[in-house]
Amino acid sequence: MTREEFNAFCSAMTATSHVVQWGDADVWKVGGKVFALCGWYEGGPAFTFKVGEIAFEVLGDAPGVRPAPYLASRGMKWLQVYEKGALSEESLREHIEESYRLVVAKLTKKVRAELGLEGL
């Protein structure tokens, strides 16, 4: 997945917003909360997303995947895919979608309603 494909994929999700911050990273949010970002690692894109406990344990030691710098060190379950091909593009998309769902689930009922996300 390229950075442009990542941005197009994230922009297609309901009620998302995009900012560039943290050293030129593309940061995607829903309800003001980060669900995915794309930065750089040794000249290539590095994709970071929130995961559940099991995915964190299973994928955290996979080649080309690591606990996300700064985010995972604060006790949160975030992974970074920094090596092309470490996950298939389909798997990467599924993890980004799951990250979106995890973040939406933590939003208040009121915010979900305001954003049209009641069913997620």
PDB file of C-alpha atoms in Angstrom:
ATOM      1  CA  MET A   1       0.000   0.000   0.000  1.00  0.00           C
ATOM      2  CA  THR A   2       1.299   3.430  -0.858  1.00  0.00           C
ATOM      3  CA  ARG A   3       0.811   6.511   1.253  1.00  0.00           C
ATOM      4  CA  GLU A   4      -1.689   7.815  -1.304  1.00  0.00           C
ATOM      5  CA  GLU A   5      -3.658   4.549  -1.201  1.00  0.00           C
ATOM      6  CA  PHE A   6      -3.631   4.678   2.601  1.00  0.00           C
ATOM      7  CA  ASN A   7      -5.031   8.215   2.583  1.00  0.00           C
ATOM      8  CA  ALA A   8      -7.718   7.316   0.039  1.00  0.00           C
ATOM      9  CA  PHE A   9      -8.703   4.243   2.062  1.00  0.00           C
ATOM     10  CA  CYS A  10      -8.976   6.159   5.339  1.00  0.00           C
ATOM     11  CA  SER A  11     -10.826   9.070   3.739  1.00  0.00           C
ATOM     12  CA  ALA A  12     -13.562   6.688   2.547  1.00  0.00           C
ATOM     13  CA  MET A  13     -14.525   5.807   6.129  1.00  0.00           C
ATOM     14  CA  THR A  14     -17.451   7.679   7.672  1.00  0.00           C
ATOM     15  CA  ALA A  15     -16.756  10.877   9.642  1.00  0.00           C
ATOM     16  CA  THR A  16     -12.968  10.765   9.385  1.00  0.00           C
ATOM     17  CA  SER A  17     -10.647  13.753   9.430  1.00  0.00           C
ATOM     18  CA  HIS A  18      -7.051  14.114   8.290  1.00  0.00           C
ATOM     19  CA  VAL A  19      -4.201  16.178   9.669  1.00  0.00           C
ATOM     20  CA  VAL A  20      -0.490  16.225   8.989  1.00  0.00           C
ATOM     21  CA  GLN A  21       1.491  16.292  12.223  1.00  0.00           C
ATOM     22  CA  TRP A  22       4.239  14.533  14.164  1.00  0.00           C
ATOM     23  CA  GLY A  23       7.021  14.950  11.635  1.00  0.00           C
ATOM     24  CA  ASP A  24       4.967  14.967   8.423  1.00  0.00           C
ATOM     25  CA  ALA A  25       2.813  11.944   9.290  1.00  0.00           C
ATOM     26  CA  ASP A  26      -0.643  11.555   7.752  1.00  0.00           C
ATOM     27  CA  VAL A  27      -2.843  11.180  10.832  1.00  0.00           C
ATOM     28  CA  TRP A  28      -6.434   9.940  10.515  1.00  0.00           C
ATOM     29  CA  LYS A  29      -9.008  10.555  13.223  1.00  0.00           C
ATOM     30  CA  VAL A  30     -12.636   9.806  13.954  1.00  0.00           C
ATOM     31  CA  GLY A  31     -14.403  11.884  16.577  1.00  0.00           C
ATOM     32  CA  GLY A  32     -11.111  13.663  17.234  1.00  0.00           C
ATOM     33  CA  LYS A  33      -9.368  10.394  18.172  1.00  0.00           C
ATOM     34  CA  VAL A  34      -6.515   8.873  16.148  1.00  0.00           C
ATOM     35  CA  PHE A  35      -7.198   5.515  14.510  1.00  0.00           C
ATOM     36  CA  ALA A  36      -4.375   5.281  11.953  1.00  0.00           C
ATOM     37  CA  LEU A  37      -1.315   7.096  10.761  1.00  0.00           C
ATOM     38  CA  CYS A  38       1.269   6.829   8.050  1.00  0.00           C
ATOM     39  CA  GLY A  39       4.751   8.105   8.678  1.00  0.00           C
ATOM     40  CA  TRP A  40       8.142   7.126   7.338  1.00  0.00           C
ATOM     41  CA  TYR A  41      10.623   4.423   8.234  1.00  0.00           C
ATOM     42  CA  GLU A  42      13.964   4.326   6.420  1.00  0.00           C
ATOM     43  CA  GLY A  43      12.496   6.088   3.385  1.00  0.00           C
ATOM     44  CA  GLY A  44       9.368   3.942   3.066  1.00  0.00           C
ATOM     45  CA  PRO A  45       5.883   4.276   4.488  1.00  0.00           C
ATOM     46  CA  ALA A  46       5.167   2.965   7.975  1.00  0.00           C
ATOM     47  CA  PHE A  47       1.530   2.306   8.893  1.00  0.00           C
ATOM     48  CA  THR A  48       0.399   2.531  12.518  1.00  0.00           C
ATOM     49  CA  PHE A  49      -2.962   1.395  13.880  1.00  0.00           C
ATOM     50  CA  LYS A  50      -4.709   0.340  17.076  1.00  0.00           C
ATOM     51  CA  VAL A  51      -5.253  -3.381  17.703  1.00  0.00           C
ATOM     52  CA  GLY A  52      -6.855  -5.657  20.245  1.00  0.00           C
ATOM     53  CA  GLU A  53      -4.921  -7.652  22.804  1.00  0.00           C
ATOM     54  CA  ILE A  54      -4.673 -10.845  20.719  1.00  0.00           C
ATOM     55  CA  ALA A  55      -3.506  -9.099  17.534  1.00  0.00           C
ATOM     56  CA  PHE A  56      -0.939  -7.176  19.582  1.00  0.00           C
ATOM     57  CA  GLU A  57       0.481 -10.415  20.983  1.00  0.00           C
ATOM     58  CA  VAL A  58       0.383 -12.341  17.695  1.00  0.00           C
ATOM     59  CA  LEU A  59       1.664  -9.642  15.342  1.00  0.00           C
ATOM     60  CA  GLY A  60       3.945  -7.718  17.702  1.00  0.00           C
ATOM     61  CA  ASP A  61       6.894 -10.021  16.980  1.00  0.00           C
ATOM     62  CA  ALA A  62       6.206 -10.626  13.272  1.00  0.00           C
ATOM     63  CA  PRO A  63       8.962  -9.600  10.840  1.00  0.00           C
ATOM     64  CA  GLY A  64       8.406  -6.034   9.648  1.00  0.00           C
ATOM     65  CA  VAL A  65       5.901  -5.298  12.437  1.00  0.00           C
ATOM     66  CA  ARG A  66       6.606  -3.802  15.855  1.00  0.00           C
ATOM     67  CA  PRO A  67       4.814  -2.192  18.762  1.00  0.00           C
ATOM     68  CA  ALA A  68       4.281   1.390  17.614  1.00  0.00           C
ATOM     69  CA  PRO A  69       6.896   3.816  18.912  1.00  0.00           C
ATOM     70  CA  TYR A  70       5.531   6.205  21.574  1.00  0.00           C
ATOM     71  CA  LEU A  71       1.972   4.827  21.423  1.00  0.00           C
ATOM     72  CA  ALA A  72       2.664   1.245  22.505  1.00  0.00           C
ATOM     73  CA  SER A  73       5.203   2.424  25.071  1.00  0.00           C
ATOM     74  CA  ARG A  74       2.387   4.170  26.941  1.00  0.00           C
ATOM     75  CA  GLY A  75       0.587   0.869  27.480  1.00  0.00           C
ATOM     76  CA  MET A  76      -1.709   1.210  24.488  1.00  0.00           C
ATOM     77  CA  LYS A  77      -2.057  -1.579  21.933  1.00  0.00           C
ATOM     78  CA  TRP A  78      -0.780  -0.049  18.700  1.00  0.00           C
ATOM     79  CA  LEU A  79       1.326  -1.697  16.004  1.00  0.00           C
ATOM     80  CA  GLN A  80       3.451  -0.291  13.222  1.00  0.00           C
ATOM     81  CA  VAL A  81       3.986  -2.091   9.922  1.00  0.00           C
ATOM     82  CA  TYR A  82       7.276  -0.686   8.672  1.00  0.00           C
ATOM     83  CA  GLU A  83       8.379  -3.237   6.095  1.00  0.00           C
ATOM     84  CA  LYS A  84       6.677  -3.597   2.724  1.00  0.00           C
ATOM     85  CA  GLY A  85       5.045  -7.008   2.463  1.00  0.00           C
ATOM     86  CA  ALA A  86       5.073  -7.686   6.220  1.00  0.00           C
ATOM     87  CA  LEU A  87       1.277  -7.914   5.942  1.00  0.00           C
ATOM     88  CA  SER A  88      -0.732  -8.421   2.785  1.00  0.00           C
ATOM     89  CA  GLU A  89      -2.534  -5.317   1.582  1.00  0.00           C
ATOM     90  CA  GLU A  90      -5.841  -7.018   2.423  1.00  0.00           C
ATOM     91  CA  SER A  91      -4.683  -7.752   5.974  1.00  0.00           C
ATOM     92  CA  LEU A  92      -3.390  -4.206   6.412  1.00  0.00           C
ATOM     93  CA  ARG A  93      -6.759  -2.812   5.288  1.00  0.00           C
ATOM     94  CA  GLU A  94      -8.582  -5.148   7.690  1.00  0.00           C
ATOM     95  CA  HIS A  95      -6.413  -3.994  10.601  1.00  0.00           C
ATOM     96  CA  ILE A  96      -6.987  -0.331   9.753  1.00  0.00           C
ATOM     97  CA  GLU A  97     -10.751  -0.964   9.590  1.00  0.00           C
ATOM     98  CA  GLU A  98     -10.619  -2.759  12.941  1.00  0.00           C
ATOM     99  CA  SER A  99      -8.653   0.147  14.427  1.00  0.00           C
ATOM    100  CA  TYR A 100     -11.388   2.495  13.212  1.00  0.00           C
ATOM    101  CA  ARG A 101     -14.055   0.283  14.848  1.00  0.00           C
ATOM    102  CA  LEU A 102     -12.084   0.095  18.116  1.00  0.00           C
ATOM    103  CA  VAL A 103     -11.799   3.875  18.288  1.00  0.00           C
ATOM    104  CA  VAL A 104     -15.457   4.431  17.336  1.00  0.00           C
ATOM    105  CA  ALA A 105     -16.503   2.015  20.096  1.00  0.00           C
ATOM    106  CA  LYS A 106     -14.711   4.208  22.667  1.00  0.00           C
ATOM    107  CA  LEU A 107     -16.522   7.379  21.575  1.00  0.00           C
ATOM    108  CA  THR A 108     -19.466   8.480  23.664  1.00  0.00           C
ATOM    109  CA  LYS A 109     -22.938   7.556  22.485  1.00  0.00           C
ATOM    110  CA  LYS A 110     -23.614  11.261  21.902  1.00  0.00           C
ATOM    111  CA  VAL A 111     -20.540  11.731  19.696  1.00  0.00           C
ATOM    112  CA  ARG A 112     -21.318   8.554  17.729  1.00  0.00           C
ATOM    113  CA  ALA A 113     -24.847   9.870  17.106  1.00  0.00           C
ATOM    114  CA  GLU A 114     -23.558  13.301  16.046  1.00  0.00           C
ATOM    115  CA  LEU A 115     -21.190  11.652  13.560  1.00  0.00           C
ATOM    116  CA  GLY A 116     -23.772   9.197  12.218  1.00  0.00           C
ATOM    117  CA  LEU A 117     -21.902   6.201  13.628  1.00  0.00           C
ATOM    118  CA  GLU A 118     -24.599   4.628  15.814  1.00  0.00           C
ATOM    119  CA  GLY A 119     -24.481   1.264  14.025  1.00  0.00           C
ATOM    120  CA  LEU A 120     -20.724   0.764  14.312  1.00  0.00           C
TER     121      LEU A 120
END
